[in-house]
N, CA and C of each residue as an Amber inpcrd file, in Angstrom:
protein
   153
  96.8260000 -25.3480000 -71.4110000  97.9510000 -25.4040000 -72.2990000
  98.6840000 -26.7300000 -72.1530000  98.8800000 -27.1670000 -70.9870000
  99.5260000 -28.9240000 -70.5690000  98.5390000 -30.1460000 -71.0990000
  97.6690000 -29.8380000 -71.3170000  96.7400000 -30.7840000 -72.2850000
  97.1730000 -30.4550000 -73.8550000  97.0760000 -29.3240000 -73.9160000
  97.5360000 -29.5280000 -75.4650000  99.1430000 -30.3440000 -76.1260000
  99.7850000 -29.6920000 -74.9310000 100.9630000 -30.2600000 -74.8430000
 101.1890000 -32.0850000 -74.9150000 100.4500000 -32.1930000 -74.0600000
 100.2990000 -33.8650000 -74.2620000  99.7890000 -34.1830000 -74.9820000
  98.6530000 -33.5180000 -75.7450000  97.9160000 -34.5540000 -76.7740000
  98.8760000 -34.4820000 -78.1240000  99.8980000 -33.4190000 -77.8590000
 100.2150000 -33.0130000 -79.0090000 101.4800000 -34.4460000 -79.0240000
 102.4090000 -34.4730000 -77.6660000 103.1460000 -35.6780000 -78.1370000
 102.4910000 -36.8570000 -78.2730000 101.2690000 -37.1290000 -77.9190000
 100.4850000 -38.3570000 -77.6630000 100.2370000 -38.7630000 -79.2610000
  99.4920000 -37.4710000 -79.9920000  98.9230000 -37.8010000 -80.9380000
 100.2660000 -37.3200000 -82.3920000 101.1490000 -36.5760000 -82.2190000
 102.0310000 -36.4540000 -82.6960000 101.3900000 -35.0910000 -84.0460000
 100.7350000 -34.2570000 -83.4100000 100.4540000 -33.2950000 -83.7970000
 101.5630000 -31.8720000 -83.9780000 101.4910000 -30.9650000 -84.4280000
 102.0500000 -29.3640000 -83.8650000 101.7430000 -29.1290000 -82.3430000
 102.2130000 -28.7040000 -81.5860000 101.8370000 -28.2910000 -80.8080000
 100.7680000 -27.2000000 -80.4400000 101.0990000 -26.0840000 -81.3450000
 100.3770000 -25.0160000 -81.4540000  98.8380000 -25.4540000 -82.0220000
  98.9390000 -26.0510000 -82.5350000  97.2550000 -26.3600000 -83.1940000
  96.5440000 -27.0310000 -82.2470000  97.1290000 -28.5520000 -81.6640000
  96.5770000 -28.6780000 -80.7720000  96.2010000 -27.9530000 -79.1370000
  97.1320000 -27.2940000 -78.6910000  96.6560000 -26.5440000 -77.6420000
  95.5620000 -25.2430000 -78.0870000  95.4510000 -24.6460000 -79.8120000
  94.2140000 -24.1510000 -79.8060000  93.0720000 -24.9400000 -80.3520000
  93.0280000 -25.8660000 -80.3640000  91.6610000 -27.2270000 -81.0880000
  91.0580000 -27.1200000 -79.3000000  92.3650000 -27.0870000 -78.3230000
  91.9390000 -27.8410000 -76.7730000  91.0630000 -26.7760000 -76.2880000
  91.5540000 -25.4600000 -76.4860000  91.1780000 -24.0480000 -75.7660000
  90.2560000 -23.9090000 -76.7410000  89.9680000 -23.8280000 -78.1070000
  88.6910000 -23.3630000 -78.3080000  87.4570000 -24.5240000 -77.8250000
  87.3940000 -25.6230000 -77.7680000  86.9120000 -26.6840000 -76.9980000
  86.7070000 -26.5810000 -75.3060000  87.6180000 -25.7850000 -75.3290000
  87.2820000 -25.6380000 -73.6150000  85.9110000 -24.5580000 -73.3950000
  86.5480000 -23.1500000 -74.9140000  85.5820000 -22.4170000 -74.3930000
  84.3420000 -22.6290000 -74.9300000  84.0100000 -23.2250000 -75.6780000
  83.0330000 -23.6670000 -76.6220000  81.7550000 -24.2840000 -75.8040000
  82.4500000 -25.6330000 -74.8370000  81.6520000 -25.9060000 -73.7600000
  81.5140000 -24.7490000 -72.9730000  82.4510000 -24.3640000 -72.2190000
  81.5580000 -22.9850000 -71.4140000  80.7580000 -22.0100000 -71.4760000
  81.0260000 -21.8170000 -72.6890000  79.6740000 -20.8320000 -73.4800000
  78.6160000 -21.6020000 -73.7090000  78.8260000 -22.8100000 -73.9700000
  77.0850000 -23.6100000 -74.4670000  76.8540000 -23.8230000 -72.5530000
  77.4200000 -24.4300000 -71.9830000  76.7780000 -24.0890000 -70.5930000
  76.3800000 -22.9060000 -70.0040000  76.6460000 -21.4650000 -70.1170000
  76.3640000 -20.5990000 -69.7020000  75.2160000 -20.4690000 -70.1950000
  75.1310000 -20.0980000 -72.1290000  73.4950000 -19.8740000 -71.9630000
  72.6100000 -21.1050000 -71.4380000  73.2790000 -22.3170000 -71.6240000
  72.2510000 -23.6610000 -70.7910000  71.6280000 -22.8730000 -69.3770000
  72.7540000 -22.5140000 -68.6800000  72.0900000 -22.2180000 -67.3180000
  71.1450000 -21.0810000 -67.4200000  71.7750000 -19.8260000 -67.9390000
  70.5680000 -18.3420000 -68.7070000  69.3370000 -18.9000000 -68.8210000
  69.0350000 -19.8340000 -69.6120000  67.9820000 -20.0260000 -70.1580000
  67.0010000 -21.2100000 -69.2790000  67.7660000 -21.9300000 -68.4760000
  66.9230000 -22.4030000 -66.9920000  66.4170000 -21.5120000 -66.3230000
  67.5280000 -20.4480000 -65.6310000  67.3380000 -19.4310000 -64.7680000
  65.3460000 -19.0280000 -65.3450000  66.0520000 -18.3300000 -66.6770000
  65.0260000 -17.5320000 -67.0030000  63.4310000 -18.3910000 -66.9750000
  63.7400000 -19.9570000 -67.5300000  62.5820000 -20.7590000 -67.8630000
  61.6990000 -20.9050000 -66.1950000  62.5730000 -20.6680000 -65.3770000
  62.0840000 -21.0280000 -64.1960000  61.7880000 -19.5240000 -63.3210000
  61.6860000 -18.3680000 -64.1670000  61.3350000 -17.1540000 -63.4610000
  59.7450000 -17.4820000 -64.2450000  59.9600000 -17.5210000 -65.1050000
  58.4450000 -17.4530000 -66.2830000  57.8890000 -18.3140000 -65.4920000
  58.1880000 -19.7970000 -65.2210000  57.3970000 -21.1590000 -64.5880000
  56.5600000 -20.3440000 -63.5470000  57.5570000 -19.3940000 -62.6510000
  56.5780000 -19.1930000 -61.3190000  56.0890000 -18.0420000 -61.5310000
  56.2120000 -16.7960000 -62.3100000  55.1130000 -16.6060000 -62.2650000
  53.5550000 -16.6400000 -63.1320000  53.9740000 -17.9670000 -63.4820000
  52.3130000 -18.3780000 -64.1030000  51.4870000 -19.1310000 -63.6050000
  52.1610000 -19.5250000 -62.1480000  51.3400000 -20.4890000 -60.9020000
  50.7250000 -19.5890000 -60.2130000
């Protein structure tokens, strides 16, 4: 929320918009990293057992 806050006087935005542009951006990356990692995990159960 203190990031939005600043970008908001920085960039001279609403406040409210920018602290949700920041938070859906926050979660946006964490979800594309989670399945990133899911889908290692999994690529590397398949890898071994086909050795």
């Amino acid at each position: 929320m203190l990031s939005g806050l600043v970008a908001s006087y920085e960039l001279g935005t609403p406040p409210g918009a920018s602290i949700t542009l920041i938070l859906m951006l926050i979660f946006s990356v964490i979800t594309l990293a989670k399945y990133m990692l899911d889908y290692l995990k999994l690529d590397r159960l398949f890898n071994k057992s086909q050795v």
